[in-house]
mmCIF file of C-alpha atoms in Angstrom:
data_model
loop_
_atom_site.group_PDB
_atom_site.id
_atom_site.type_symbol
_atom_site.label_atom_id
_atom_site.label_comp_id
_atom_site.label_asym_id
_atom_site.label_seq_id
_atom_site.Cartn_x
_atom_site.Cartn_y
_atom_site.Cartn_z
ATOM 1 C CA UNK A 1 0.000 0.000 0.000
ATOM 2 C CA UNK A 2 1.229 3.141 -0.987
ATOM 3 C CA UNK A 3 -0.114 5.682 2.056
ATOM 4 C CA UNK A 4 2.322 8.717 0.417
ATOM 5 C CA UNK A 5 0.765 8.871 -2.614
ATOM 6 C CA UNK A 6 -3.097 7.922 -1.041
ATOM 7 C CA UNK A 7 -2.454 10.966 0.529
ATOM 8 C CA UNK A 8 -0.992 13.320 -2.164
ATOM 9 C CA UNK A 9 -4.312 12.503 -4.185
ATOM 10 C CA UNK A 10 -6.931 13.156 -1.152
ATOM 11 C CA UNK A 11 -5.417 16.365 -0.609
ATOM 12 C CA UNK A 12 -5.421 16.953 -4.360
ATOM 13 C CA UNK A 13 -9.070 16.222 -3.911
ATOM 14 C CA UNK A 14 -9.496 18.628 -1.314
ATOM 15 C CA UNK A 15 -7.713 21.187 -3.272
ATOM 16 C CA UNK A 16 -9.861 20.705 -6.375
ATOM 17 C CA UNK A 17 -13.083 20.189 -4.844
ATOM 18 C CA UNK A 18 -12.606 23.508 -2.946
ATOM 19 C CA UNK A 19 -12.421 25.114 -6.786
ATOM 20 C CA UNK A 20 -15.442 23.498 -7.887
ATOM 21 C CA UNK A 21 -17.322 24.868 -4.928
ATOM 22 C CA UNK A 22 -16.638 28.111 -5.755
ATOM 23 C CA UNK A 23 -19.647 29.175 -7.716
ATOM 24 C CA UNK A 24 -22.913 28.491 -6.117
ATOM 25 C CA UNK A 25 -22.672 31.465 -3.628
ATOM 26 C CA UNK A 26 -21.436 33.935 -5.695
ATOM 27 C CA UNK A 27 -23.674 33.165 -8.363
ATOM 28 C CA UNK A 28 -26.551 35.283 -7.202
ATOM 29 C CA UNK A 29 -24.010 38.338 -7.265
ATOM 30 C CA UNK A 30 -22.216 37.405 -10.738
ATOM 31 C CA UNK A 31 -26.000 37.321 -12.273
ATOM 32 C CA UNK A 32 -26.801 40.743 -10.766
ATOM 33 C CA UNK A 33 -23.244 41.978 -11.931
ATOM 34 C CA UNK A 34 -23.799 41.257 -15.839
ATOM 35 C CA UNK A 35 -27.712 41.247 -15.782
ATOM 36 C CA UNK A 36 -29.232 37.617 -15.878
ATOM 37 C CA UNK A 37 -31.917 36.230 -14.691
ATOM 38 C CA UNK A 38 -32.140 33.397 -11.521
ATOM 39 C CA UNK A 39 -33.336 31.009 -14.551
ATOM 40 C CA UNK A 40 -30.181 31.650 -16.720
ATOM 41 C CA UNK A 41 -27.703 31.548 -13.604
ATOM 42 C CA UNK A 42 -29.426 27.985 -12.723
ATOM 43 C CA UNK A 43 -28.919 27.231 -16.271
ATOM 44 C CA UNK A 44 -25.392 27.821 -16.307
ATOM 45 C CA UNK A 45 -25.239 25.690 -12.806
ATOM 46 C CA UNK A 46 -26.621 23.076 -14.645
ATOM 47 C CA UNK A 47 -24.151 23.568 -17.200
ATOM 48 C CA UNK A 48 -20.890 23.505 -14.765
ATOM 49 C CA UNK A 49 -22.904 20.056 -13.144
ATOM 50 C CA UNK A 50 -23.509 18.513 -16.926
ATOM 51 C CA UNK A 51 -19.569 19.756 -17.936
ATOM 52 C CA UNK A 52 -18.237 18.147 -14.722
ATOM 53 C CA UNK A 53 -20.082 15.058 -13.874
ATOM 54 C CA UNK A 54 -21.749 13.347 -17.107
ATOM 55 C CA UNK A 55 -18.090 13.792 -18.998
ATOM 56 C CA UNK A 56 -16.559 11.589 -16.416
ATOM 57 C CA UNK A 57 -17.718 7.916 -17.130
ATOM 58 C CA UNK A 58 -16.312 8.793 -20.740
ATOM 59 C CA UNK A 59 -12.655 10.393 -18.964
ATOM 60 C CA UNK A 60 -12.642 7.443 -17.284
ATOM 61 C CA UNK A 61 -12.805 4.861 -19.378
ATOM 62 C CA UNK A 62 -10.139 6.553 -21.488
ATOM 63 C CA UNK A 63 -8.605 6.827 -17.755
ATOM 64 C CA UNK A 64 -8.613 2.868 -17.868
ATOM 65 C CA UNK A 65 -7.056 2.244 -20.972
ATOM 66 C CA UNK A 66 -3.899 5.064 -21.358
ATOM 67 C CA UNK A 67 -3.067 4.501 -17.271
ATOM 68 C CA UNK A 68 -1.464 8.143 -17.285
ATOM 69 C CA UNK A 69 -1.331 11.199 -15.386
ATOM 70 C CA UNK A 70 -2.214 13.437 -17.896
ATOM 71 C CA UNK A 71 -5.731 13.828 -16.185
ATOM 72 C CA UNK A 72 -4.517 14.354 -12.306
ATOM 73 C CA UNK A 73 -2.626 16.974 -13.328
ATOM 74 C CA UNK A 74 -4.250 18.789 -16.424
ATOM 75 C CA UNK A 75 -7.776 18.614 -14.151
ATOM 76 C CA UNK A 76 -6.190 19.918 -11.076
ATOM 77 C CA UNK A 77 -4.514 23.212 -13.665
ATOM 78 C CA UNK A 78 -7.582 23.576 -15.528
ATOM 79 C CA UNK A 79 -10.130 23.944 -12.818
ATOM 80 C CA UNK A 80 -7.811 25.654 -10.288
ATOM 81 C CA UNK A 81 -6.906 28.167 -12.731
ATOM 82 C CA UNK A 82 -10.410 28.803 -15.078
ATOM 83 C CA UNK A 83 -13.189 28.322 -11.936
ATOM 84 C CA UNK A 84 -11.157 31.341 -10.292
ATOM 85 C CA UNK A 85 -11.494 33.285 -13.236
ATOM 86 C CA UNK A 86 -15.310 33.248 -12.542
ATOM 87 C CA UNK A 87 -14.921 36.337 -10.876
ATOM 88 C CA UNK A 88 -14.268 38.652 -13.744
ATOM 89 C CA UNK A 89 -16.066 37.198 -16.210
ATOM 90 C CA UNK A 90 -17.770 40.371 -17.620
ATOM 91 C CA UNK A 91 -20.404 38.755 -19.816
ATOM 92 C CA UNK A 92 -22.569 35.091 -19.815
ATOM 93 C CA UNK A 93 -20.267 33.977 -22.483
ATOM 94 C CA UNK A 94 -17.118 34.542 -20.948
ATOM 95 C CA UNK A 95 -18.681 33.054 -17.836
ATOM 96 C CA UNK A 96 -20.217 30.270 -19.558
ATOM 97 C CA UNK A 97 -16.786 29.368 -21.036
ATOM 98 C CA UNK A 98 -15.074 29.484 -17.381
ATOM 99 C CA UNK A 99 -17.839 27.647 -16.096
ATOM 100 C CA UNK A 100 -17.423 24.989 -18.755
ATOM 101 C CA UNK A 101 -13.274 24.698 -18.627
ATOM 102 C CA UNK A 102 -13.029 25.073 -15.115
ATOM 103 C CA UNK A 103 -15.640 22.024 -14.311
ATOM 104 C CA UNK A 104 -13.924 19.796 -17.361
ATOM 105 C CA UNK A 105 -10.935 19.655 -15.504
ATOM 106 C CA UNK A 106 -12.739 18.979 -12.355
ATOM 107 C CA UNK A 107 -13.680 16.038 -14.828
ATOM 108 C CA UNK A 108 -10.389 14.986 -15.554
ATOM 109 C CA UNK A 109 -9.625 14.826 -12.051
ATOM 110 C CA UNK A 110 -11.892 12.374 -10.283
ATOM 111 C CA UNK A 111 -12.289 9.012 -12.137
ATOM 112 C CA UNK A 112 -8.734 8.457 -12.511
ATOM 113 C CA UNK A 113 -7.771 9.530 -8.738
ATOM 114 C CA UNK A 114 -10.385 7.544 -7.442
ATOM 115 C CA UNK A 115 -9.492 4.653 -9.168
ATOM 116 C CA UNK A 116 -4.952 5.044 -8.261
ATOM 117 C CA UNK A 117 -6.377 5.472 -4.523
ATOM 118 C CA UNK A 118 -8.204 1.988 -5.366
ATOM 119 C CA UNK A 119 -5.582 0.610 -6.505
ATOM 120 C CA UNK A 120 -3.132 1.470 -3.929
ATOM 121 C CA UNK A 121 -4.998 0.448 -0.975
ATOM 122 C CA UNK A 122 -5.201 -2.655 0.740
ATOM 123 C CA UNK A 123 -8.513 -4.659 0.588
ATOM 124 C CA UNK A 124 -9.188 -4.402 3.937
ATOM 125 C CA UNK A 125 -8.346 -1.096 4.242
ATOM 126 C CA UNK A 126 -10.359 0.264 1.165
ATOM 127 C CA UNK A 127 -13.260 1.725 2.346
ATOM 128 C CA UNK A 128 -11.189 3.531 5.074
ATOM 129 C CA UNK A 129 -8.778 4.923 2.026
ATOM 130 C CA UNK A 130 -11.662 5.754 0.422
ATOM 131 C CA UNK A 131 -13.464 7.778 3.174
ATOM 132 C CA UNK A 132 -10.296 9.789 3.433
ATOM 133 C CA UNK A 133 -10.435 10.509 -0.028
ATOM 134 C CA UNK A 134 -13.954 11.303 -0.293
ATOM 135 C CA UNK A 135 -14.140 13.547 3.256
ATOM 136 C CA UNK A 136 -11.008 15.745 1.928
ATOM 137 C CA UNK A 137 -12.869 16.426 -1.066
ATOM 138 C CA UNK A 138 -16.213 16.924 0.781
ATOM 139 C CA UNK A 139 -13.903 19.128 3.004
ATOM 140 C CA UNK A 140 -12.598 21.150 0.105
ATOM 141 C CA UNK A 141 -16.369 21.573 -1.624
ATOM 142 C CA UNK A 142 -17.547 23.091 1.445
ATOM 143 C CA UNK A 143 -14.866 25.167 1.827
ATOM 144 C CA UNK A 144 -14.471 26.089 -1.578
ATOM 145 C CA UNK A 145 -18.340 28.478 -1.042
ATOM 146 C CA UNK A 146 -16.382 30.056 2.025
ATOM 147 C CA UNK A 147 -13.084 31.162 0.153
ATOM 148 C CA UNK A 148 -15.058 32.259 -2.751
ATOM 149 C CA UNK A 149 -17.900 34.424 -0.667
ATOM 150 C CA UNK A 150 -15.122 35.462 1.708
ATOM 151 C CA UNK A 151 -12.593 36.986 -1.154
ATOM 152 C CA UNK A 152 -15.638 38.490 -2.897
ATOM 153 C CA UNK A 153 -17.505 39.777 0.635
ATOM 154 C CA UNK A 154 -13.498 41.541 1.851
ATOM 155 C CA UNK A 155 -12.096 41.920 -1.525
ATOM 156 C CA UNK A 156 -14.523 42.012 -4.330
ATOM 157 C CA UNK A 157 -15.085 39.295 -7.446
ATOM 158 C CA UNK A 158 -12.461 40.975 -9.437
ATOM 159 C CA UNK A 159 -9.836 39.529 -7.112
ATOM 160 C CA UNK A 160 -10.791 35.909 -7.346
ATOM 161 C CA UNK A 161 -8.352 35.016 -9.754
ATOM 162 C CA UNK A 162 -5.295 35.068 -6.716
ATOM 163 C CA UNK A 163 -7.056 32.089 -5.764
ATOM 164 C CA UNK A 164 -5.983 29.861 -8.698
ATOM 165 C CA UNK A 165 -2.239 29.763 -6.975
ATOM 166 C CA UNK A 166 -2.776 27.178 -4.896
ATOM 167 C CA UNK A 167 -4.078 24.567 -7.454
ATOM 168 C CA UNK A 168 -1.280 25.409 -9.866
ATOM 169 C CA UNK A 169 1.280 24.613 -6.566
ATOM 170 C CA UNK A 170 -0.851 20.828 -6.052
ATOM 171 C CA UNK A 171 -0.585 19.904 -9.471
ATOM 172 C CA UNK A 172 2.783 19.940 -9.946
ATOM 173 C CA UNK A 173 3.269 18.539 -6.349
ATOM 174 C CA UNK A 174 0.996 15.791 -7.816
ATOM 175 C CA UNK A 175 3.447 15.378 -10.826
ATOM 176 C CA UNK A 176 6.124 14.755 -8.621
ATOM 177 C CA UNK A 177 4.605 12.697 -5.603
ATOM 178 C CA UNK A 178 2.770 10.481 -8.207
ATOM 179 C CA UNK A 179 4.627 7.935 -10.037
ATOM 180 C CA UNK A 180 3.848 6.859 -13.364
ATOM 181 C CA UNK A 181 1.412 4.207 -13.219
ATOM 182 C CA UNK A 182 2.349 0.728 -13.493
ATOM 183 C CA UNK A 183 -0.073 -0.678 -15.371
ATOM 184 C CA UNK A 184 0.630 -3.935 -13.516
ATOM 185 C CA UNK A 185 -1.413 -2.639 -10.871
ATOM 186 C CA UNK A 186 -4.793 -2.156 -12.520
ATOM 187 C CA UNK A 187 -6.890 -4.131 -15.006
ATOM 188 C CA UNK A 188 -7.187 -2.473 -18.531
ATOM 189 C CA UNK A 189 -10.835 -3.227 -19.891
ATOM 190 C CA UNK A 190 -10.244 -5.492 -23.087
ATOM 191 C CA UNK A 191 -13.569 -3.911 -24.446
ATOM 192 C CA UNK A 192 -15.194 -0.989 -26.251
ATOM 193 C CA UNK A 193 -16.839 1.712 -24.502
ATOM 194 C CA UNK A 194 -20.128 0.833 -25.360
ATOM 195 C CA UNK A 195 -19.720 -3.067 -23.877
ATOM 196 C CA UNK A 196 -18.488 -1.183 -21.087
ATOM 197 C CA UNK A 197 -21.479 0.512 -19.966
ATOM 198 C CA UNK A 198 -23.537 -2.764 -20.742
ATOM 199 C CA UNK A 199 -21.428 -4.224 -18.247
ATOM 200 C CA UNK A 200 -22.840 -2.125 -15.853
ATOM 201 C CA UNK A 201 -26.293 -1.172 -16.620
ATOM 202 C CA UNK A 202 -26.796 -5.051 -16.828
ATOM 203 C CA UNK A 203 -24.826 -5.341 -13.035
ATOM 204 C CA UNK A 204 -27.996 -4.929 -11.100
ATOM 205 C CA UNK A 205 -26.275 -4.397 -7.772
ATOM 206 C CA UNK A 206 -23.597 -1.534 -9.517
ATOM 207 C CA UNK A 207 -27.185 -0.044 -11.047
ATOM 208 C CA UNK A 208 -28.646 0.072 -7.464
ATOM 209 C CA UNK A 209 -25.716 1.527 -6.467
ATOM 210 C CA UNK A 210 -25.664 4.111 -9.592
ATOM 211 C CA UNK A 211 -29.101 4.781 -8.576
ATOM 212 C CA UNK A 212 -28.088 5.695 -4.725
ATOM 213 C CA UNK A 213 -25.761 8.186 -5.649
ATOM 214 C CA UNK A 214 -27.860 9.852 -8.051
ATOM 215 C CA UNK A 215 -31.236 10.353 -5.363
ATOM 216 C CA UNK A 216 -28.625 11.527 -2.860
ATOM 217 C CA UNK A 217 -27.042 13.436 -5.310
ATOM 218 C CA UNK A 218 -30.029 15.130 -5.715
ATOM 219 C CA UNK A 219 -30.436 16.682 -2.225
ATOM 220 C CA UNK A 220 -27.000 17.538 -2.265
ATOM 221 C CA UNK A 221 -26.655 19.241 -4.759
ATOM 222 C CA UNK A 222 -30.433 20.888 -5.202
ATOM 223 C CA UNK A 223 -30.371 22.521 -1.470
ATOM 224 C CA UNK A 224 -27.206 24.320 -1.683
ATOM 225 C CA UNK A 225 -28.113 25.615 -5.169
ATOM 226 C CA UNK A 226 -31.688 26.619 -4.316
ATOM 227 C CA UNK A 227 -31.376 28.094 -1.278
ATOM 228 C CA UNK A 228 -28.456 31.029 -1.569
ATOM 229 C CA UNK A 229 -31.318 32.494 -3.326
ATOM 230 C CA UNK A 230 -33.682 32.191 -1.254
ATOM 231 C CA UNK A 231 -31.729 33.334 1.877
ATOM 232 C CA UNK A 232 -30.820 36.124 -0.241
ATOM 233 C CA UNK A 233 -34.774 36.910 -0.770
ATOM 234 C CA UNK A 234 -34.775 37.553 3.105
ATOM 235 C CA UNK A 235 -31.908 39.004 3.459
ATOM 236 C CA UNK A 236 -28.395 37.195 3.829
ATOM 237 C CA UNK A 237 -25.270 38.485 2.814
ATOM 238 C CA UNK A 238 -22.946 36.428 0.570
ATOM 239 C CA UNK A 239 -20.582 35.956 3.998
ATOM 240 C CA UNK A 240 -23.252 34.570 5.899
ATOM 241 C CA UNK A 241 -24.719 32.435 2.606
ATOM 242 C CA UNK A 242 -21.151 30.931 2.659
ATOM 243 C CA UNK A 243 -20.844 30.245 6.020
ATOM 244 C CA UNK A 244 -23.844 28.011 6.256
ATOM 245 C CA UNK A 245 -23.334 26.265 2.968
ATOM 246 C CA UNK A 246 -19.441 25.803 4.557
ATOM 247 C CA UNK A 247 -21.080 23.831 8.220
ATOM 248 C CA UNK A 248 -23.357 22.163 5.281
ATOM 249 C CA UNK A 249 -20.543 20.510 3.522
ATOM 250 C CA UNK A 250 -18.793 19.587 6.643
ATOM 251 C CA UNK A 251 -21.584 17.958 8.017
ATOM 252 C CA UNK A 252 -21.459 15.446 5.144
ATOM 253 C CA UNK A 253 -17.605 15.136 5.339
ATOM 254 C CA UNK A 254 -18.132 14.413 8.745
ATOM 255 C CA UNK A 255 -21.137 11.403 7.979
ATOM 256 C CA UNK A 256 -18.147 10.425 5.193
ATOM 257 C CA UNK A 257 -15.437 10.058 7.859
ATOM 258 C CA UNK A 258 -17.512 8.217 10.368
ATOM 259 C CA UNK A 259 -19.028 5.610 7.676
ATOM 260 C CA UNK A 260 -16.554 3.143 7.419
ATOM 261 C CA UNK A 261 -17.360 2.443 11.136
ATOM 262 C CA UNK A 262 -20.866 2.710 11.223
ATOM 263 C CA UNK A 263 -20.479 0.127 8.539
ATOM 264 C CA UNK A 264 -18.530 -2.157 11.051
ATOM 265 C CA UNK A 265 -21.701 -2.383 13.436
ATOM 266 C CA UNK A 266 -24.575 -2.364 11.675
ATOM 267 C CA UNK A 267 -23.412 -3.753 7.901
ATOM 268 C CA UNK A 268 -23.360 -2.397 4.545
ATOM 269 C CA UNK A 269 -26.990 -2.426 3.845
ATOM 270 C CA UNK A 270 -27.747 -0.909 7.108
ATOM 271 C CA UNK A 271 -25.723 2.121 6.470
ATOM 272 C CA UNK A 272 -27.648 2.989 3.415
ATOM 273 C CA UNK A 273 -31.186 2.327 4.649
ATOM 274 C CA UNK A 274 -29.766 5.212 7.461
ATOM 275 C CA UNK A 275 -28.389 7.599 4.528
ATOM 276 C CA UNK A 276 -31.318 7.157 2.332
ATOM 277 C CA UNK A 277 -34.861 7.295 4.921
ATOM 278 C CA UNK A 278 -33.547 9.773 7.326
ATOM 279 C CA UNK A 279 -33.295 12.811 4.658
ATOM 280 C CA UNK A 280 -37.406 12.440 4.794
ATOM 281 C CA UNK A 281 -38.166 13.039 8.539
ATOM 282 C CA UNK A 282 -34.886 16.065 8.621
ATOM 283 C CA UNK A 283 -36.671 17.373 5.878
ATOM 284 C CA UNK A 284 -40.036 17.727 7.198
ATOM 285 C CA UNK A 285 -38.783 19.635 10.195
ATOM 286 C CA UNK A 286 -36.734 21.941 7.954
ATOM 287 C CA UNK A 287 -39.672 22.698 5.859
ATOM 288 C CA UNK A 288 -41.773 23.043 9.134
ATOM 289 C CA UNK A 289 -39.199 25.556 10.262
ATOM 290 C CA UNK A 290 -39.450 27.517 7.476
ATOM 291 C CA UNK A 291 -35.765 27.468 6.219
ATOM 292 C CA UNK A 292 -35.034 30.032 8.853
ATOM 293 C CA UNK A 293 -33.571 30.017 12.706
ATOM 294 C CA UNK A 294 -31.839 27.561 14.617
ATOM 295 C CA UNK A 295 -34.141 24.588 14.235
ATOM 296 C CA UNK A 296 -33.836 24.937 10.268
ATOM 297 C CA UNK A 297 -30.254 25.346 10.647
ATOM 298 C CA UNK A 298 -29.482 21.722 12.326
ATOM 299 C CA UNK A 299 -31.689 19.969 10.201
ATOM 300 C CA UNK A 300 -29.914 21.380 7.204
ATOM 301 C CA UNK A 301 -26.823 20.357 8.216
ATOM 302 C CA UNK A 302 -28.360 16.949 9.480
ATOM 303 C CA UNK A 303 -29.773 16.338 6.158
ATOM 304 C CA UNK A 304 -25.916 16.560 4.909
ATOM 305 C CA UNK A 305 -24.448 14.445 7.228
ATOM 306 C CA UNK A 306 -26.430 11.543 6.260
ATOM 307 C CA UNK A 307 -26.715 12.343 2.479
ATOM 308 C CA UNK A 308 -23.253 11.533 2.329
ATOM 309 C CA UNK A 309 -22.941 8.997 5.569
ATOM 310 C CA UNK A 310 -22.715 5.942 2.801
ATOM 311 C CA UNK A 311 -20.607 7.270 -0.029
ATOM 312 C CA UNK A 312 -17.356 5.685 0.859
ATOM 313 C CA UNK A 313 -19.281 2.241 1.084
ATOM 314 C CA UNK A 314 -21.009 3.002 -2.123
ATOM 315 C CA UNK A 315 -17.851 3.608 -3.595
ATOM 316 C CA UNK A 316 -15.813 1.056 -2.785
ATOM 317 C CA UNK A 317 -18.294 -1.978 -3.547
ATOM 318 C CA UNK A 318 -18.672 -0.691 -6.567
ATOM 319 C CA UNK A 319 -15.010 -0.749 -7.656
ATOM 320 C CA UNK A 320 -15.015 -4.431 -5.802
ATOM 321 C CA UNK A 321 -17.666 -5.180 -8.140
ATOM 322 C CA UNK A 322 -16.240 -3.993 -11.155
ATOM 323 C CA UNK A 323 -12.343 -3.966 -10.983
ATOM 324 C CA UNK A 324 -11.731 -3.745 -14.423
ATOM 325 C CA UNK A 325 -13.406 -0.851 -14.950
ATOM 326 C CA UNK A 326 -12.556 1.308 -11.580
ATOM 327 C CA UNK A 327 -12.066 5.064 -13.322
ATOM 328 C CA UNK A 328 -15.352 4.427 -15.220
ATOM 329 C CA UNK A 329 -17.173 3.064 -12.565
ATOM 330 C CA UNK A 330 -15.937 6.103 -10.455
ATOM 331 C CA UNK A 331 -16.707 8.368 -12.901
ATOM 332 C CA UNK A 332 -20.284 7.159 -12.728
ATOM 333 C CA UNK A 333 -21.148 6.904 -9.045
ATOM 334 C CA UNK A 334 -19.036 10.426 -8.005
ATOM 335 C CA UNK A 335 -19.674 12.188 -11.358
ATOM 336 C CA UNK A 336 -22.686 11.067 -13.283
ATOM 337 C CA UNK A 337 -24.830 10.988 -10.749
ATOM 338 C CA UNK A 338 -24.251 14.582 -9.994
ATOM 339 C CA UNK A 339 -24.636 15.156 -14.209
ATOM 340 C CA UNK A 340 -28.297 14.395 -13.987
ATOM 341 C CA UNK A 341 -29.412 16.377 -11.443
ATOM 342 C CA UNK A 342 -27.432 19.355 -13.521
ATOM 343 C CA UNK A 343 -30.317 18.314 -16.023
ATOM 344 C CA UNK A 344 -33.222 18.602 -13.718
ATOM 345 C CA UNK A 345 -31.919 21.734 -11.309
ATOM 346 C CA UNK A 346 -33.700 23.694 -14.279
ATOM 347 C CA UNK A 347 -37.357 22.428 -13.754
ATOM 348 C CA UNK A 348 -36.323 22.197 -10.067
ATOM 349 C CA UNK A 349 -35.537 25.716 -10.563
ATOM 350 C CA UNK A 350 -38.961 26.602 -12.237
ATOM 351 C CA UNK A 351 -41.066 24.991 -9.946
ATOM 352 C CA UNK A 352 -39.484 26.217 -7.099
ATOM 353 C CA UNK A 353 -40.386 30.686 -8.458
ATOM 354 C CA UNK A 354 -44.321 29.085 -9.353
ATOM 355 C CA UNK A 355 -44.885 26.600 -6.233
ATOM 356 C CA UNK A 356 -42.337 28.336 -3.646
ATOM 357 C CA UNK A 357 -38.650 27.008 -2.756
ATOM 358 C CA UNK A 358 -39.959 25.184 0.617
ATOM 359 C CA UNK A 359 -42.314 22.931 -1.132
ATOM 360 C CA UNK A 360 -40.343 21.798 -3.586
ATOM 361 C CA UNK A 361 -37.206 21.173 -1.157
ATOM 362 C CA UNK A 362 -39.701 18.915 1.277
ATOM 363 C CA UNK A 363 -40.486 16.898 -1.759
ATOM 364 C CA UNK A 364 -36.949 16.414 -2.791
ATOM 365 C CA UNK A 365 -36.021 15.050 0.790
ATOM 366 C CA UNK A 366 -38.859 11.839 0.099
ATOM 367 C CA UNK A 367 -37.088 10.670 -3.064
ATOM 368 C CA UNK A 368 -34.084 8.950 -1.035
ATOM 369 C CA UNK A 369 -36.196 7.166 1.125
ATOM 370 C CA UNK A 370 -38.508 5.792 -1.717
ATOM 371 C CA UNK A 371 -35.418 4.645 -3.336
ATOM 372 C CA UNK A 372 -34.369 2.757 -0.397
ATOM 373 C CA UNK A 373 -36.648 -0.057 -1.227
ATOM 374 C CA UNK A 374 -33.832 -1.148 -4.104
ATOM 375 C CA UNK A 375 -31.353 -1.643 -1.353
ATOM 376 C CA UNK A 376 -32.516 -4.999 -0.667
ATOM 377 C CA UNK A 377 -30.315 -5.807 -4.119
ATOM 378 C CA UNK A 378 -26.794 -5.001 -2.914
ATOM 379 C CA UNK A 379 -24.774 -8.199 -2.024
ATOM 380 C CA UNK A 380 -24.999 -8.938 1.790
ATOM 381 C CA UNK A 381 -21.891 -8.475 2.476
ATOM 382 C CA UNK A 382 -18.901 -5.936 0.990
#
């Protein structure tokens, strides 16, 4: 086991999530800057999801057959270097092409890191390599909202682009901490991409687990997004927008770091009936609460802890399941899943001006715990 390089990549992870958690605060105040609408800024949202998480099944297939580094480091550059660029974007085109750039690398990134962390851990020890892999990177997307609302609340957007320092530093540090790969280590796929995703669309348990990450994907991803404009309707600065979305994030890093345990006691099956049915009743009291004060407050960051309490487990089952295709398989449970909510945040984002943000949200939080009935198809034991 290499722990050196296990660790190089989760703090690579931490570095580039932080990037690609740069937008969704400072979204409301780039729209009002070059005059769009709360329909167009969710449309480009969708666009930075669709760029960065539908793309990466594809990068990592490619990821499985070349066995490079190209896409560590080019990911880490692009995204570090284009997603802090958002700031001065002075029109929706020159944003759009930042968003889209930026959130490619972010692409390149993931399936092939995930799948060298894989591949340099122990079996016994995977799903605790994992779940330091995944909690820096949860770590880094919730602190990514906080740098970006904090240099634009003290600073201003137009000095977002110092912030693009930092990645250039880790991907170099990457090139040199990260050996070439020996292909040795991990099985090339001996197939054509197409094969490749019948392999796992006809993999029931890999679908259900496909499936998991996409319905908690969805809360994830649709609160944070929703509400910034929503708090800003009542009155929240962009400091205080970040600061909540920042506890948010580390809520879930925190249900990442503590899943590999919970999975000792209570099994792998038991870990995701807890992720998936609890978002329901922590959703009810934050729509109760109105989205405002103390009560609303915990449950939001409750409903993140245990959105993301089983993604380590989810992860590495899947890559036990399907070792010869690890990047692509990674690329589909932490990117694609993500990818198709960027498709619905739109209608999400419709229904939420006609029918009001609160009622939509509540309705979001039931979709988990329906889902949970397909749980019952994961292998008894990991």
């Amino acid at each position: 086991m290499r722990k050196k390089e296990i660790k190089t990549l989760s703090i690579g992870h931490f570095i580039i999530d932080s990037y690609s958690g740069f937008l969704n605060p400072i979204m409301p105040f780039i729209a009002a800057k070059i005059g769009i609408t709360m329909a167009i800024a969710t449309v480009l949202i969708s666009i930075s999801n669709l760029t960065s998480s539908l793309s990466q099944p594809f990068f990592g297939y490619i990821a499985d057959k070349w066995q490079r580094r190209f896409f560590i480091f080019w990911g880490m550059l692009m995204a570090s270097v284009f997603l802090s660029f958002l700031g001065i974007s002075n029109n929706i085109f020159v944003l759009a092409l930042c968003i889209i750039l930026g959130h490619m690398g972010v692409a390149f990134f993931h399936p092939q890191a995930t799948s060298i962390v894989s591949s340099y851990s122990k079996n016994s020890e995977s799903s605790k390599d994992m779940s330091l892999f995944i909690a820096l990177g949860t770590f880094g997307f919730a602190l990514g909202p906080a740098i970006s609302s904090g240099i634009t609340q003290l600073w201003g957007l137009e000095k977002l682009p110092f912030a693009c320092v930092t990645g250039i530093l880790m991907a170099f540090i990457i090139l040199k901490n990260i050996p070439k790969i020996d292909a040795k280590l991990i099985e090339k796929p001996q197939f054509t991409v197409l094969e490749a995703l019948k392999r796992i669309f006809k993999n029931k348990p890999v679908s259900v687990l496909v499936g998991a990450s996409i319905v908690k994907s969805f809360v994830v991803s649709s609160f944070p997004i929703i509400l910034p404009f929503y708090w800003k309707s009542i009155g929240y600065n962009v400091s205080k927008i970040g600061i909540i979305l920042l506890i948010f994030m580390l809520s879930g890093a925190l249900g990442v770091i503590l899943s590999p345990k919970l999975e000792k006691y209570v099994g792998v099956k038991n870990v995701f009936y807890i992720s998936l049915i609890s978002v329901a009743p922590l959703g009810i009291i934050f729509y109760l609460s109105n989205g405002n004060g103390i009560i609303s407050l915990i449950s939001f960051f409750l409903i993140g802890f245990v959105s993301l309490l089983a993604s380590p487990v989810n992860m590495a089952l899947a890559q036990k399941l399907m070792p010869e295709l690890k990047s692509m398989i990674s690329g589909f449970i932490g990117g694609f899943s993500w990818g198709v909510i960027g498709i619905l945040l739109p209608i999400v984002s419709i229904l939420s001006e006609k029918v009001g943000f609160m009622n939509v949200l509540l309705l979001m939080t039931f979709i988990p715990a329906i889902f949970a009935y397909y749980i019952k198809y994961l292998p008894e034991e990991n």
